[in-house]
PDB file of C-alpha atoms in Angstrom:
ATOM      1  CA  UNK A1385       0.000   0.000   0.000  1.00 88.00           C
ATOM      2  CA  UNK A1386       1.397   3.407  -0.990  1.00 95.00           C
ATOM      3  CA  UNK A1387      -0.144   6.626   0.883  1.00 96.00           C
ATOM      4  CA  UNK A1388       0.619   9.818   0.041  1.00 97.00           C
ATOM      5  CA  UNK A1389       0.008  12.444   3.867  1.00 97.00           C
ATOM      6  CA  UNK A1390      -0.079  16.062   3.721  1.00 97.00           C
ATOM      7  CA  UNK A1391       2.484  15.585   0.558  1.00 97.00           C
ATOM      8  CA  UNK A1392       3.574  18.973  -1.109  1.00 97.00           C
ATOM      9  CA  UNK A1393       6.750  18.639  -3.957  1.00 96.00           C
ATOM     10  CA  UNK A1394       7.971  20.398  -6.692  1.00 94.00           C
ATOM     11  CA  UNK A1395      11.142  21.880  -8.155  1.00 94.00           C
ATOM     12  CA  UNK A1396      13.812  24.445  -6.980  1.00 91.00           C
ATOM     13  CA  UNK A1397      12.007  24.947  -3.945  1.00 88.00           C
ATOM     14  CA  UNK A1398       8.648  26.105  -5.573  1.00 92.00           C
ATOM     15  CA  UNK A1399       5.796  23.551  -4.678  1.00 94.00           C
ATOM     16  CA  UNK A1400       4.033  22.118  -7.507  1.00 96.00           C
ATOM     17  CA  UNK A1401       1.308  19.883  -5.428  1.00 97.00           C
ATOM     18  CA  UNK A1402       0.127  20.729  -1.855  1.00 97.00           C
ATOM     19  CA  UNK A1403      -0.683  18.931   1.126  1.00 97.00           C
ATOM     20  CA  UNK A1404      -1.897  16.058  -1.159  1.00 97.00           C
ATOM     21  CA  UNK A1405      -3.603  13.248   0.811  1.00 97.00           C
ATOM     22  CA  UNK A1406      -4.758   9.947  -0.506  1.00 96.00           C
ATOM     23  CA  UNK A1407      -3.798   6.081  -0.982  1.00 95.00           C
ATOM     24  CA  UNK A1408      -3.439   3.733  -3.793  1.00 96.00           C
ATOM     25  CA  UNK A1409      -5.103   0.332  -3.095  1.00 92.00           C
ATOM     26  CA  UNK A1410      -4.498  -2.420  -4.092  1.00 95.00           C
ATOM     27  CA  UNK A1411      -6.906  -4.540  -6.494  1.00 96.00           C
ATOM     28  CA  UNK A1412      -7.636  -0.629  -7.727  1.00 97.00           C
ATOM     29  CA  UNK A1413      -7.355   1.146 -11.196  1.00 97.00           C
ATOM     30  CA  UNK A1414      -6.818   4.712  -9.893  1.00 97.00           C
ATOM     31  CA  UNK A1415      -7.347   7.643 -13.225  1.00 97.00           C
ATOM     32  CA  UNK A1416      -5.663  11.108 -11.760  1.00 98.00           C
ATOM     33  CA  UNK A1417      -7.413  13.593 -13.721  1.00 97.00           C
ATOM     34  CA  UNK A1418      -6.772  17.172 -14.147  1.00 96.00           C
ATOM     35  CA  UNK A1419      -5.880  20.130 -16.592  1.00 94.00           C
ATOM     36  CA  UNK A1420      -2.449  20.852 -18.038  1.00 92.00           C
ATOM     37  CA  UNK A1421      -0.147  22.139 -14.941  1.00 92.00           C
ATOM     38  CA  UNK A1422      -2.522  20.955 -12.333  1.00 95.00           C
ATOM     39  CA  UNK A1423       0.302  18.512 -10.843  1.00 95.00           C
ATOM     40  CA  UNK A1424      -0.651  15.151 -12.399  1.00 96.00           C
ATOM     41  CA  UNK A1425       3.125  14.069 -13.304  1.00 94.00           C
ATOM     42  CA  UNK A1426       4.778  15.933 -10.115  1.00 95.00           C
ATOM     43  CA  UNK A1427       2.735  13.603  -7.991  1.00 97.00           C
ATOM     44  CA  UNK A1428       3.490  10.380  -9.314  1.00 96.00           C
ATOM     45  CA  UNK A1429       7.431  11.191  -9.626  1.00 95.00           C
ATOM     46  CA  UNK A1430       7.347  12.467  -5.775  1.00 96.00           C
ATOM     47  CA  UNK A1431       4.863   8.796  -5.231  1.00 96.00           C
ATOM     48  CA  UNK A1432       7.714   7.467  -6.586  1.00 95.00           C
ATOM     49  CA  UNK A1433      10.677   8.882  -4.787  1.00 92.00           C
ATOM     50  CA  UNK A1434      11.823  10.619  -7.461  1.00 93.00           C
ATOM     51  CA  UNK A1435      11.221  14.278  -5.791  1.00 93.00           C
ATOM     52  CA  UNK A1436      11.852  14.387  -2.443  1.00 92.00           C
ATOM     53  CA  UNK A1437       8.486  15.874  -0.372  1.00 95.00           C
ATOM     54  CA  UNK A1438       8.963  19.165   0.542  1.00 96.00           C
ATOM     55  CA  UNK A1439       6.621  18.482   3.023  1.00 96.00           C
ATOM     56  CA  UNK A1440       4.257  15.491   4.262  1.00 97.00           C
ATOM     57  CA  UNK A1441       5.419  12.110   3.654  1.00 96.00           C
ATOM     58  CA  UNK A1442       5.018   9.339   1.333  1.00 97.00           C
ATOM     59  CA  UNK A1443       4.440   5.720   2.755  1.00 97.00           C
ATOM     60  CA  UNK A1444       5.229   2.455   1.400  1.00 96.00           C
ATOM     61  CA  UNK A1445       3.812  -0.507   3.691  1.00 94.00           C
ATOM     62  CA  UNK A1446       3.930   2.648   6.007  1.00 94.00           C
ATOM     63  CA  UNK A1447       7.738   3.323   5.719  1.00 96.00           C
ATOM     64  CA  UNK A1448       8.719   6.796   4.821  1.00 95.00           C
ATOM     65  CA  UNK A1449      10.663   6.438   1.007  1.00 94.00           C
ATOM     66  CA  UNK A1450      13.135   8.975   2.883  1.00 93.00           C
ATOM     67  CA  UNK A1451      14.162   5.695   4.706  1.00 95.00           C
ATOM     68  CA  UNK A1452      14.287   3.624   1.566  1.00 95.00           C
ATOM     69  CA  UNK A1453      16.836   2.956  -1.149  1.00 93.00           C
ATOM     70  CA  UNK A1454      16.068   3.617  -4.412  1.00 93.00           C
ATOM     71  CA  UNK A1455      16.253  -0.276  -5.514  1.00 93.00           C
ATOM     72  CA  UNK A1456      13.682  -1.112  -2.418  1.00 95.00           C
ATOM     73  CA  UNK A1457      11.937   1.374  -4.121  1.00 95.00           C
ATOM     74  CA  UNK A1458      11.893   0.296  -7.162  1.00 95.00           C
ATOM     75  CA  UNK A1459      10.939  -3.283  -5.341  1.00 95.00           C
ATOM     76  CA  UNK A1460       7.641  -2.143  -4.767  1.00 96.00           C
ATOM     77  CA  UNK A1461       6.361   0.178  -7.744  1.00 96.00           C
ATOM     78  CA  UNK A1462       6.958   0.269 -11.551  1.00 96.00           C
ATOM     79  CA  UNK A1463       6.678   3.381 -13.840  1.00 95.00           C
ATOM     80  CA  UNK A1464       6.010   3.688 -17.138  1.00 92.00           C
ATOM     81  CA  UNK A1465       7.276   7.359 -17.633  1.00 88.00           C
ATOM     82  CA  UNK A1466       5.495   9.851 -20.505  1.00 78.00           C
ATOM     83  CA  UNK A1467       8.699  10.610 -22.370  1.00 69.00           C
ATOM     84  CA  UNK A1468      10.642   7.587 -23.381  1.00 70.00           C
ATOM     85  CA  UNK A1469      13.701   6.808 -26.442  1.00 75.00           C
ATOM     86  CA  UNK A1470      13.501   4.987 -28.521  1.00 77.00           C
ATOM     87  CA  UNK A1471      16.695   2.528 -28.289  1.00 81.00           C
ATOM     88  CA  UNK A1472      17.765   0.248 -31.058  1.00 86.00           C
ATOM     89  CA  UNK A1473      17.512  -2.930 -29.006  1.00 93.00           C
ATOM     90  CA  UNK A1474      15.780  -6.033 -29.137  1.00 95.00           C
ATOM     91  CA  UNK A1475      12.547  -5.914 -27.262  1.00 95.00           C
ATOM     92  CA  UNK A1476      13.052  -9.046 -24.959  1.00 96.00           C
ATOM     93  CA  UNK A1477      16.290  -7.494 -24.175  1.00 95.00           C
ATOM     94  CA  UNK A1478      15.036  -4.083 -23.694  1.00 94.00           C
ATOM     95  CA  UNK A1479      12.280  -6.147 -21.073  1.00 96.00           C
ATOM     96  CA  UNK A1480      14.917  -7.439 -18.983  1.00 96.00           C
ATOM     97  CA  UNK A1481      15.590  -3.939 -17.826  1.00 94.00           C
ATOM     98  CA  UNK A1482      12.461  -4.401 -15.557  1.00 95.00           C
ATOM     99  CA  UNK A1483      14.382  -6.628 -13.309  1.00 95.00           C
ATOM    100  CA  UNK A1484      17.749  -4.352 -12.876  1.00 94.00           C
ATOM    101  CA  UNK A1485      15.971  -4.258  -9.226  1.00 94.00           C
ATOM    102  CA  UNK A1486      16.725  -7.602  -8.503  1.00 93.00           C
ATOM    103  CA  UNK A1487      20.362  -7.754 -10.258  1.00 91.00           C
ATOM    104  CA  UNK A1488      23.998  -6.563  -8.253  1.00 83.00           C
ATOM    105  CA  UNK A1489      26.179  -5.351 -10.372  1.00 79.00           C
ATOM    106  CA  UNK A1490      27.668  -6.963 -13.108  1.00 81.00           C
ATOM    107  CA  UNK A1491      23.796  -7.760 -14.393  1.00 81.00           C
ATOM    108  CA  UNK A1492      23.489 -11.239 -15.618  1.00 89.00           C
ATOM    109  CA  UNK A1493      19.898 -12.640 -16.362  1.00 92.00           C
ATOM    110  CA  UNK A1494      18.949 -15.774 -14.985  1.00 93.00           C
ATOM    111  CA  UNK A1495      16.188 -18.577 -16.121  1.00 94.00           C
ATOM    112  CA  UNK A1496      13.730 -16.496 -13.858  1.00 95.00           C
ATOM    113  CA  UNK A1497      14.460 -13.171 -15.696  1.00 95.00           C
ATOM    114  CA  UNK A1498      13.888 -14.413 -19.111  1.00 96.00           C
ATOM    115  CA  UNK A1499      10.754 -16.457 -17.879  1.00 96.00           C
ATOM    116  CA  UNK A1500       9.442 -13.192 -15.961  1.00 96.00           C
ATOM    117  CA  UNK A1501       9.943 -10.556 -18.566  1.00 97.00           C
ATOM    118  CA  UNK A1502       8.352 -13.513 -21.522  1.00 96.00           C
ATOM    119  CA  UNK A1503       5.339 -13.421 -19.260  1.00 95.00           C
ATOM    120  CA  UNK A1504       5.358  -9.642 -19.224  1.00 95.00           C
ATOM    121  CA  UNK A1505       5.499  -9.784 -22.725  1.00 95.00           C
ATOM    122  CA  UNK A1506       3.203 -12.027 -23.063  1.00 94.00           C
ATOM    123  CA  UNK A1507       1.066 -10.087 -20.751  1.00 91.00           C
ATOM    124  CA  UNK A1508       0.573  -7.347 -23.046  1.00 90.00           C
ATOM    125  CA  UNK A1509       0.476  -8.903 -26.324  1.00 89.00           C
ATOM    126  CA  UNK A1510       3.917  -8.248 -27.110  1.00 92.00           C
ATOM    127  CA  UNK A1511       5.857 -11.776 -27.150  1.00 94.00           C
ATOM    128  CA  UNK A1512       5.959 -12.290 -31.056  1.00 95.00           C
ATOM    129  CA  UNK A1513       7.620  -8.863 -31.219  1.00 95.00           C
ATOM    130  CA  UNK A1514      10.362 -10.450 -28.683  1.00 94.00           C
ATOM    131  CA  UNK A1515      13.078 -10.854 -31.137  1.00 94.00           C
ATOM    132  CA  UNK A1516      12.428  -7.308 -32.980  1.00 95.00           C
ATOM    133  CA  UNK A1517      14.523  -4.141 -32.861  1.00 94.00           C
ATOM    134  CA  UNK A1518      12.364  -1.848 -31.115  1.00 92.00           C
ATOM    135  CA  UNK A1519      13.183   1.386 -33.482  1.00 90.00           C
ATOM    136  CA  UNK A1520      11.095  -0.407 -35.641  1.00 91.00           C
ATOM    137  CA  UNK A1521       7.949  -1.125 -34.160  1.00 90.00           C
ATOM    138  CA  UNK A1522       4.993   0.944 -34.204  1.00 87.00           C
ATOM    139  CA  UNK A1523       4.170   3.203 -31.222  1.00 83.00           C
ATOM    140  CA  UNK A1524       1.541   1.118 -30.025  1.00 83.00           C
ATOM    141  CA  UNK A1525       3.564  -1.757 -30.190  1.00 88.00           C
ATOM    142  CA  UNK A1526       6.666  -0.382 -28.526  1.00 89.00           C
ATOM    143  CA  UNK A1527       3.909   0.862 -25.767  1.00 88.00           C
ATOM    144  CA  UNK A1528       3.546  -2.741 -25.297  1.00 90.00           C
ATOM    145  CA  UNK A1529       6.726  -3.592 -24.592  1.00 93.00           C
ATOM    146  CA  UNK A1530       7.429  -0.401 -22.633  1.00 92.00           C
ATOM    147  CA  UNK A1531       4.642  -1.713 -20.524  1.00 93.00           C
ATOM    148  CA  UNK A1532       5.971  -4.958 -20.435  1.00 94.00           C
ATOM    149  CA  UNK A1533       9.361  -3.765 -19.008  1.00 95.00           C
ATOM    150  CA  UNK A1534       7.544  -2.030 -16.433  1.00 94.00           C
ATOM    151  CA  UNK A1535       5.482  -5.326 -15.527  1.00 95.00           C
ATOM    152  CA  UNK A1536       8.660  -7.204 -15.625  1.00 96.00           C
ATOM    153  CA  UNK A1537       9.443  -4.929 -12.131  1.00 95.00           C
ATOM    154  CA  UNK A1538       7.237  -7.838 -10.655  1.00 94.00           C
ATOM    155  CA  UNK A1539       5.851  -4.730  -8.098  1.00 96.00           C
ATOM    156  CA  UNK A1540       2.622  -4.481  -6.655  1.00 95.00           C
ATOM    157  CA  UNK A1541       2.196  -0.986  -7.458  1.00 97.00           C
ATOM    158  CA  UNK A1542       2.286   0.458 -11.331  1.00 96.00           C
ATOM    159  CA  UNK A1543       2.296   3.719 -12.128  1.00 96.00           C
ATOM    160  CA  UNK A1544       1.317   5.153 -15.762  1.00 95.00           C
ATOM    161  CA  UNK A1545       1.722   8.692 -17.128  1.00 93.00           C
ATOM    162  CA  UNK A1546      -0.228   9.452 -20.051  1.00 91.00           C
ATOM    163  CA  UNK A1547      -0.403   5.885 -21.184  1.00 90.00           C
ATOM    164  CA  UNK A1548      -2.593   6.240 -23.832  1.00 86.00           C
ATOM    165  CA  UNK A1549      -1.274   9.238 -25.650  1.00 79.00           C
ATOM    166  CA  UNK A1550      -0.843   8.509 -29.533  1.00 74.00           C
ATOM    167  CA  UNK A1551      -2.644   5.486 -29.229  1.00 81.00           C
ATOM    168  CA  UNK A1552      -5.535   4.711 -31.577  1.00 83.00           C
ATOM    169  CA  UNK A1553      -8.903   3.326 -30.480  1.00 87.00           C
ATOM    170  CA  UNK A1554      -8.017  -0.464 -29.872  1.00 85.00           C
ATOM    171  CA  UNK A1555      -4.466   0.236 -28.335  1.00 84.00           C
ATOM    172  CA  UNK A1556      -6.500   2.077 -25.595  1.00 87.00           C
ATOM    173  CA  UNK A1557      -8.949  -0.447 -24.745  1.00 87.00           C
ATOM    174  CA  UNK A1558      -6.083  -2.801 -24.901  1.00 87.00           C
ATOM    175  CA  UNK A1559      -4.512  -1.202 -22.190  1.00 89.00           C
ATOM    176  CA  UNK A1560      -7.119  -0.373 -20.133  1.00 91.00           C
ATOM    177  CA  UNK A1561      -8.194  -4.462 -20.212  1.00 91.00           C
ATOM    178  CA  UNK A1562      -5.110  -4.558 -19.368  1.00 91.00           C
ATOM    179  CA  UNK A1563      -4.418  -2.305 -16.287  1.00 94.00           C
ATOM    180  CA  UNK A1564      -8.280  -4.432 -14.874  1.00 95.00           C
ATOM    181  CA  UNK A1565      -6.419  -7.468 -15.606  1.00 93.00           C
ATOM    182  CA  UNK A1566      -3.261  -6.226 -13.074  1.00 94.00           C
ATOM    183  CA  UNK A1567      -5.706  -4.952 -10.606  1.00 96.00           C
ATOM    184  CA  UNK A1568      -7.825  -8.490 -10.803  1.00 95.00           C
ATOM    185  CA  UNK A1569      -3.947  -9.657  -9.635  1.00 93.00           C
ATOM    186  CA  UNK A1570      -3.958  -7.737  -6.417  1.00 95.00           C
ATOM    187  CA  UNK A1571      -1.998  -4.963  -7.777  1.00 96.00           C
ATOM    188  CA  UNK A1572      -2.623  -0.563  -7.656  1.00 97.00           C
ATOM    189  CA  UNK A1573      -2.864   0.483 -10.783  1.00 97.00           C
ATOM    190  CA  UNK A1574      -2.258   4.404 -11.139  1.00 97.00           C
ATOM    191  CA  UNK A1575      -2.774   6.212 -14.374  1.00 96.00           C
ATOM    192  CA  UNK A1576      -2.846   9.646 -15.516  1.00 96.00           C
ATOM    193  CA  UNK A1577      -4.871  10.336 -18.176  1.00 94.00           C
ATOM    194  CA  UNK A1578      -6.416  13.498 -20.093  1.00 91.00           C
ATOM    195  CA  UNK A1579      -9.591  11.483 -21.404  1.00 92.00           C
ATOM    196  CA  UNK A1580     -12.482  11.942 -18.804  1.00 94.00           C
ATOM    197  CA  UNK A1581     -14.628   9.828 -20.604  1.00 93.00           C
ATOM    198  CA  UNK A1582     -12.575   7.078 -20.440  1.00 93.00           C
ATOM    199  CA  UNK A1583     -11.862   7.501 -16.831  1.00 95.00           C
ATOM    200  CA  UNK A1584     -15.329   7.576 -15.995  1.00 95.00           C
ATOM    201  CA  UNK A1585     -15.772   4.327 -17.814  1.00 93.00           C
ATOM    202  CA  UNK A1586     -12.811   2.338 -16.904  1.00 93.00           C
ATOM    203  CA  UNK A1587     -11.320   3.094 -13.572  1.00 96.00           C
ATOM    204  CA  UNK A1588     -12.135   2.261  -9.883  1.00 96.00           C
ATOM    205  CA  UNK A1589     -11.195   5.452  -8.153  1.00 97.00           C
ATOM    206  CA  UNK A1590     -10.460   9.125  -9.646  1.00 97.00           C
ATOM    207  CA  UNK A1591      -8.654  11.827  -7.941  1.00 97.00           C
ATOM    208  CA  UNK A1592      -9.167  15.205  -9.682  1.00 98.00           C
ATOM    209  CA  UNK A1593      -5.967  17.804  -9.072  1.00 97.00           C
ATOM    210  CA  UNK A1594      -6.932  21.324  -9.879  1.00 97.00           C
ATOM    211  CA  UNK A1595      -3.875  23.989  -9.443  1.00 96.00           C
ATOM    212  CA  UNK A1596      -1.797  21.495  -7.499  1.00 96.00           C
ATOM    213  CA  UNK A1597      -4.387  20.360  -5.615  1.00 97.00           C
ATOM    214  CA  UNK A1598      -6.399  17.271  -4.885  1.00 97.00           C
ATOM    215  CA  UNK A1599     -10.083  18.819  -5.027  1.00 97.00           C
ATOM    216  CA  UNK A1600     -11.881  15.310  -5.344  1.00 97.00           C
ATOM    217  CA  UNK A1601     -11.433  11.629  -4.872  1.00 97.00           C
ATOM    218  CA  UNK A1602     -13.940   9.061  -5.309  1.00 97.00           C
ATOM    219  CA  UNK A1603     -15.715   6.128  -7.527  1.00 97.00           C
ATOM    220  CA  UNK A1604     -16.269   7.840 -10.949  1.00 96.00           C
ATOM    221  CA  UNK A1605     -19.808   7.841 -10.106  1.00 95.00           C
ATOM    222  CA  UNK A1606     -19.294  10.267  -7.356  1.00 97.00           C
ATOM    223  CA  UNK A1607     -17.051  12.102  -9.190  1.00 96.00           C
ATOM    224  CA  UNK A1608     -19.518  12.704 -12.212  1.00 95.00           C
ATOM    225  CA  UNK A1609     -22.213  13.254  -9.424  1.00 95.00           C
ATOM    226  CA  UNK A1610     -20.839  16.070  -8.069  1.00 96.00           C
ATOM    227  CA  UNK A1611     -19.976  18.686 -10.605  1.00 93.00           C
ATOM    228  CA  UNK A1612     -16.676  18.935 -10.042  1.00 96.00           C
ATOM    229  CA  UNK A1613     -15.592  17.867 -13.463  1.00 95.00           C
ATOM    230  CA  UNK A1614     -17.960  21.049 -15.125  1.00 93.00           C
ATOM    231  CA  UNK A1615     -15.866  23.012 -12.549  1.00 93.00           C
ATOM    232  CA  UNK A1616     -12.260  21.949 -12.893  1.00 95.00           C
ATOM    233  CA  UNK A1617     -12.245  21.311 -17.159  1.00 93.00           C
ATOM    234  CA  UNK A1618     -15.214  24.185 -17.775  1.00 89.00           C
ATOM    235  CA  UNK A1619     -16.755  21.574 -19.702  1.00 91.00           C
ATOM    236  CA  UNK A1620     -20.192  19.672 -19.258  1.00 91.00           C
ATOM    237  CA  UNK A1621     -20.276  16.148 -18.924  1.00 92.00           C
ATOM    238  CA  UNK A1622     -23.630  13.905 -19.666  1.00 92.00           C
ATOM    239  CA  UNK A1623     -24.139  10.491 -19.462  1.00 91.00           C
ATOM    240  CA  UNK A1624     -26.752   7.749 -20.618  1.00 91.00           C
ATOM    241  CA  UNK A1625     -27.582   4.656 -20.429  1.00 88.00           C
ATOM    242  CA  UNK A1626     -26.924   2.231 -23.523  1.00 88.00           C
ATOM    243  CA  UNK A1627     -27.555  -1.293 -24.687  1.00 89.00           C
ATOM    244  CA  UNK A1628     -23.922  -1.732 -23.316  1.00 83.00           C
ATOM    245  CA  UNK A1629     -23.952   0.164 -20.697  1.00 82.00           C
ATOM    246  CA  UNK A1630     -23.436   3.655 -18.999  1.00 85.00           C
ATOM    247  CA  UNK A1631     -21.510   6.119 -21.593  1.00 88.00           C
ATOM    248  CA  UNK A1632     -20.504   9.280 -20.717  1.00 91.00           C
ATOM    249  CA  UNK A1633     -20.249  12.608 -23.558  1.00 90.00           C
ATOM    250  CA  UNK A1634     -18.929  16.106 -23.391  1.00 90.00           C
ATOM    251  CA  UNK A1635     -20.186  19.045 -24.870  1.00 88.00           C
ATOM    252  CA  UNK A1636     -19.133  22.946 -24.520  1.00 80.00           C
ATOM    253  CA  UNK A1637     -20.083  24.264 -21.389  1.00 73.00           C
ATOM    254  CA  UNK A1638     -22.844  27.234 -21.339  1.00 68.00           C
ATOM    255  CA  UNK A1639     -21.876  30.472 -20.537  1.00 57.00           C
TER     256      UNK A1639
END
C-alpha cells in the first residue's frame, strides 16, 4: 500500500502539489485527472521517490521512502514514464531492464528473468515482437513492450503517465483491459490520463488535481455526481444509459 500524507513537492524549492492526501489500493485502477499544470506528473514522480516531499510524507507498507533505497523502491512500484527513447535494441532485451531491481552489479539474467519478462510480454500482447529491434515497431507496439518492461518490475504498485497518448482506439482499450487485468492480480494500478470519458468508464477510483491540488477523490460515479468535473475542465459532462452500458459525452459548457 502506498499513501501519500499532507504531501507537497515540486522543483527548486517552488511547490508544484500541496498537502496532497490519498492512498493507492491495491486490487484498484486509480485515473488522476486534471488540466495541463494541475500537478498530475509531479505527484506520481514524488509517489515514486523521485522528488523528495517538501513536506508530508510518502508511505510504502507505512515506511517513509526517505528511509528507503532507491532499488527497495523500485521493489515495490513500476513506472512507465510519458517521455521515453527509442533505443535500437531487441525488445526481450530491452524487457529485462524491468528486473535491474533484482540484479547486483555486473547484471546477468537468470532462467527467472527471461521467464518473468516472456510473461510480461506475453502479458501485453507483445511476445511475437520479442526478437524485434524496437526502433522499428509501431508506437503502439513499442507501448507494449514499454509496458511490459515495467510489468517485468514484478511490483505491486504500477504507475502510468499518459499511457494512452498517440494510441488509436483499440491500443486504448487494450490497455485499459489490461491495467483491470493487473488490478484483478492484487496490484494498484495508477494512471494519468487526459480522457475523462474514459476515466469515468474504466477506472475504480479518480482523484481530480486542480492547481496542485487534490479537489476530489472518489468512484467515478461520485465524481460525475458532483460537478466537479464542469468546474475543474469548464466543460459539461452527460451520461446515458446504452444497450452496453453507462456512456458518458462532453459538450461545450454554457456560458
Amino acid at each position: 500500500m502506498i499513501q501519500l500524507r499532507e504531501l507537497s513537492a515540486g522543483y527548486f524549492g517552488n511547490p508544484i502539489i500541496r498537502n496532497i492526501t490519498m492512498e493507492f489500493a491495491p486490487g484498484k485502477v486509480t485515473v488522476l485527472l486534471g488540466p495541463n499544470g494541475s500537478g498530475k506528473s509531479t505527484l506520481l514522480k514524488a509517489a515514486l521517490g523521485l522528488l523528495p516531499p517538501m513536506s508530508g510524507a510518502v508511505l510504502y507498507d507505512g515506511v517513509d521512502t526517505r528511509k528507503l533505497k532507491r532499488r527497495q523502491i523500485a521493489q515495490k512500484a513500476a513506472f512507465l514514464t510519458q517521455s521515453r527513447n527509442t533505443p535500437s535494441i531487441q525488445a526481450l532485451r530491452m524487457v529485462l531492464h524491468g528486473r535491474f531491481p533484482y540484479l547486483t552489479y555486473p547484471r546477468y539474467y537468470g532462467r527467472q528473468d527471461y521467464a518473468i519478462s516472456r510473461s510480461a510480454l506475453e502479458a501485453t500482447g507483445s511476445l511475437q515482437h520479442e526478437n524485434t529491434n524496437v526502433s522499428q515497431l509501431s508506437g503502439g507496439q513499442r507501448q507494449g513492450v514499454y509496458l511490459a518492461m515495467a510489468l517485468a518490475q514484478d511490483t505491486l504498485t504500477v504507475f502510468m503517465d499518459e499511457p494512452t497518448t498517440y494510441l488509436d482506439i483499440s491500443h486504448q482499450f487494450q490497455l485499459m483491459q489490461t491495467a483491470h487485468s493487473l488490478s484483478l492480480d492484487g496490484k494498484a494500478v495508477v494512471l494519468v490520463l487526459h480522457d475523462i470519458l474514459l476515466a469515468l468508464r474504466e477506472a475504480d477510483c479518480i482523484g481530480v488535481l486542480q492547481e496542485g491540488r487534490l479537489v476530489y477523490f472518489d468512484k467515478p460515479d461520485s465524481v460525475y455526481q458532483s460537478g466537479i468535473l464542469e468546474q475543474v475542465f469548464q466543460t459539461s459532462v452527460h451520461r446515458m444509459d446504452t444497450p452496453h452500458g453507462t456512456q458518458y459525452y462532453c459538450i461545450p459548457k454554457e456560458t
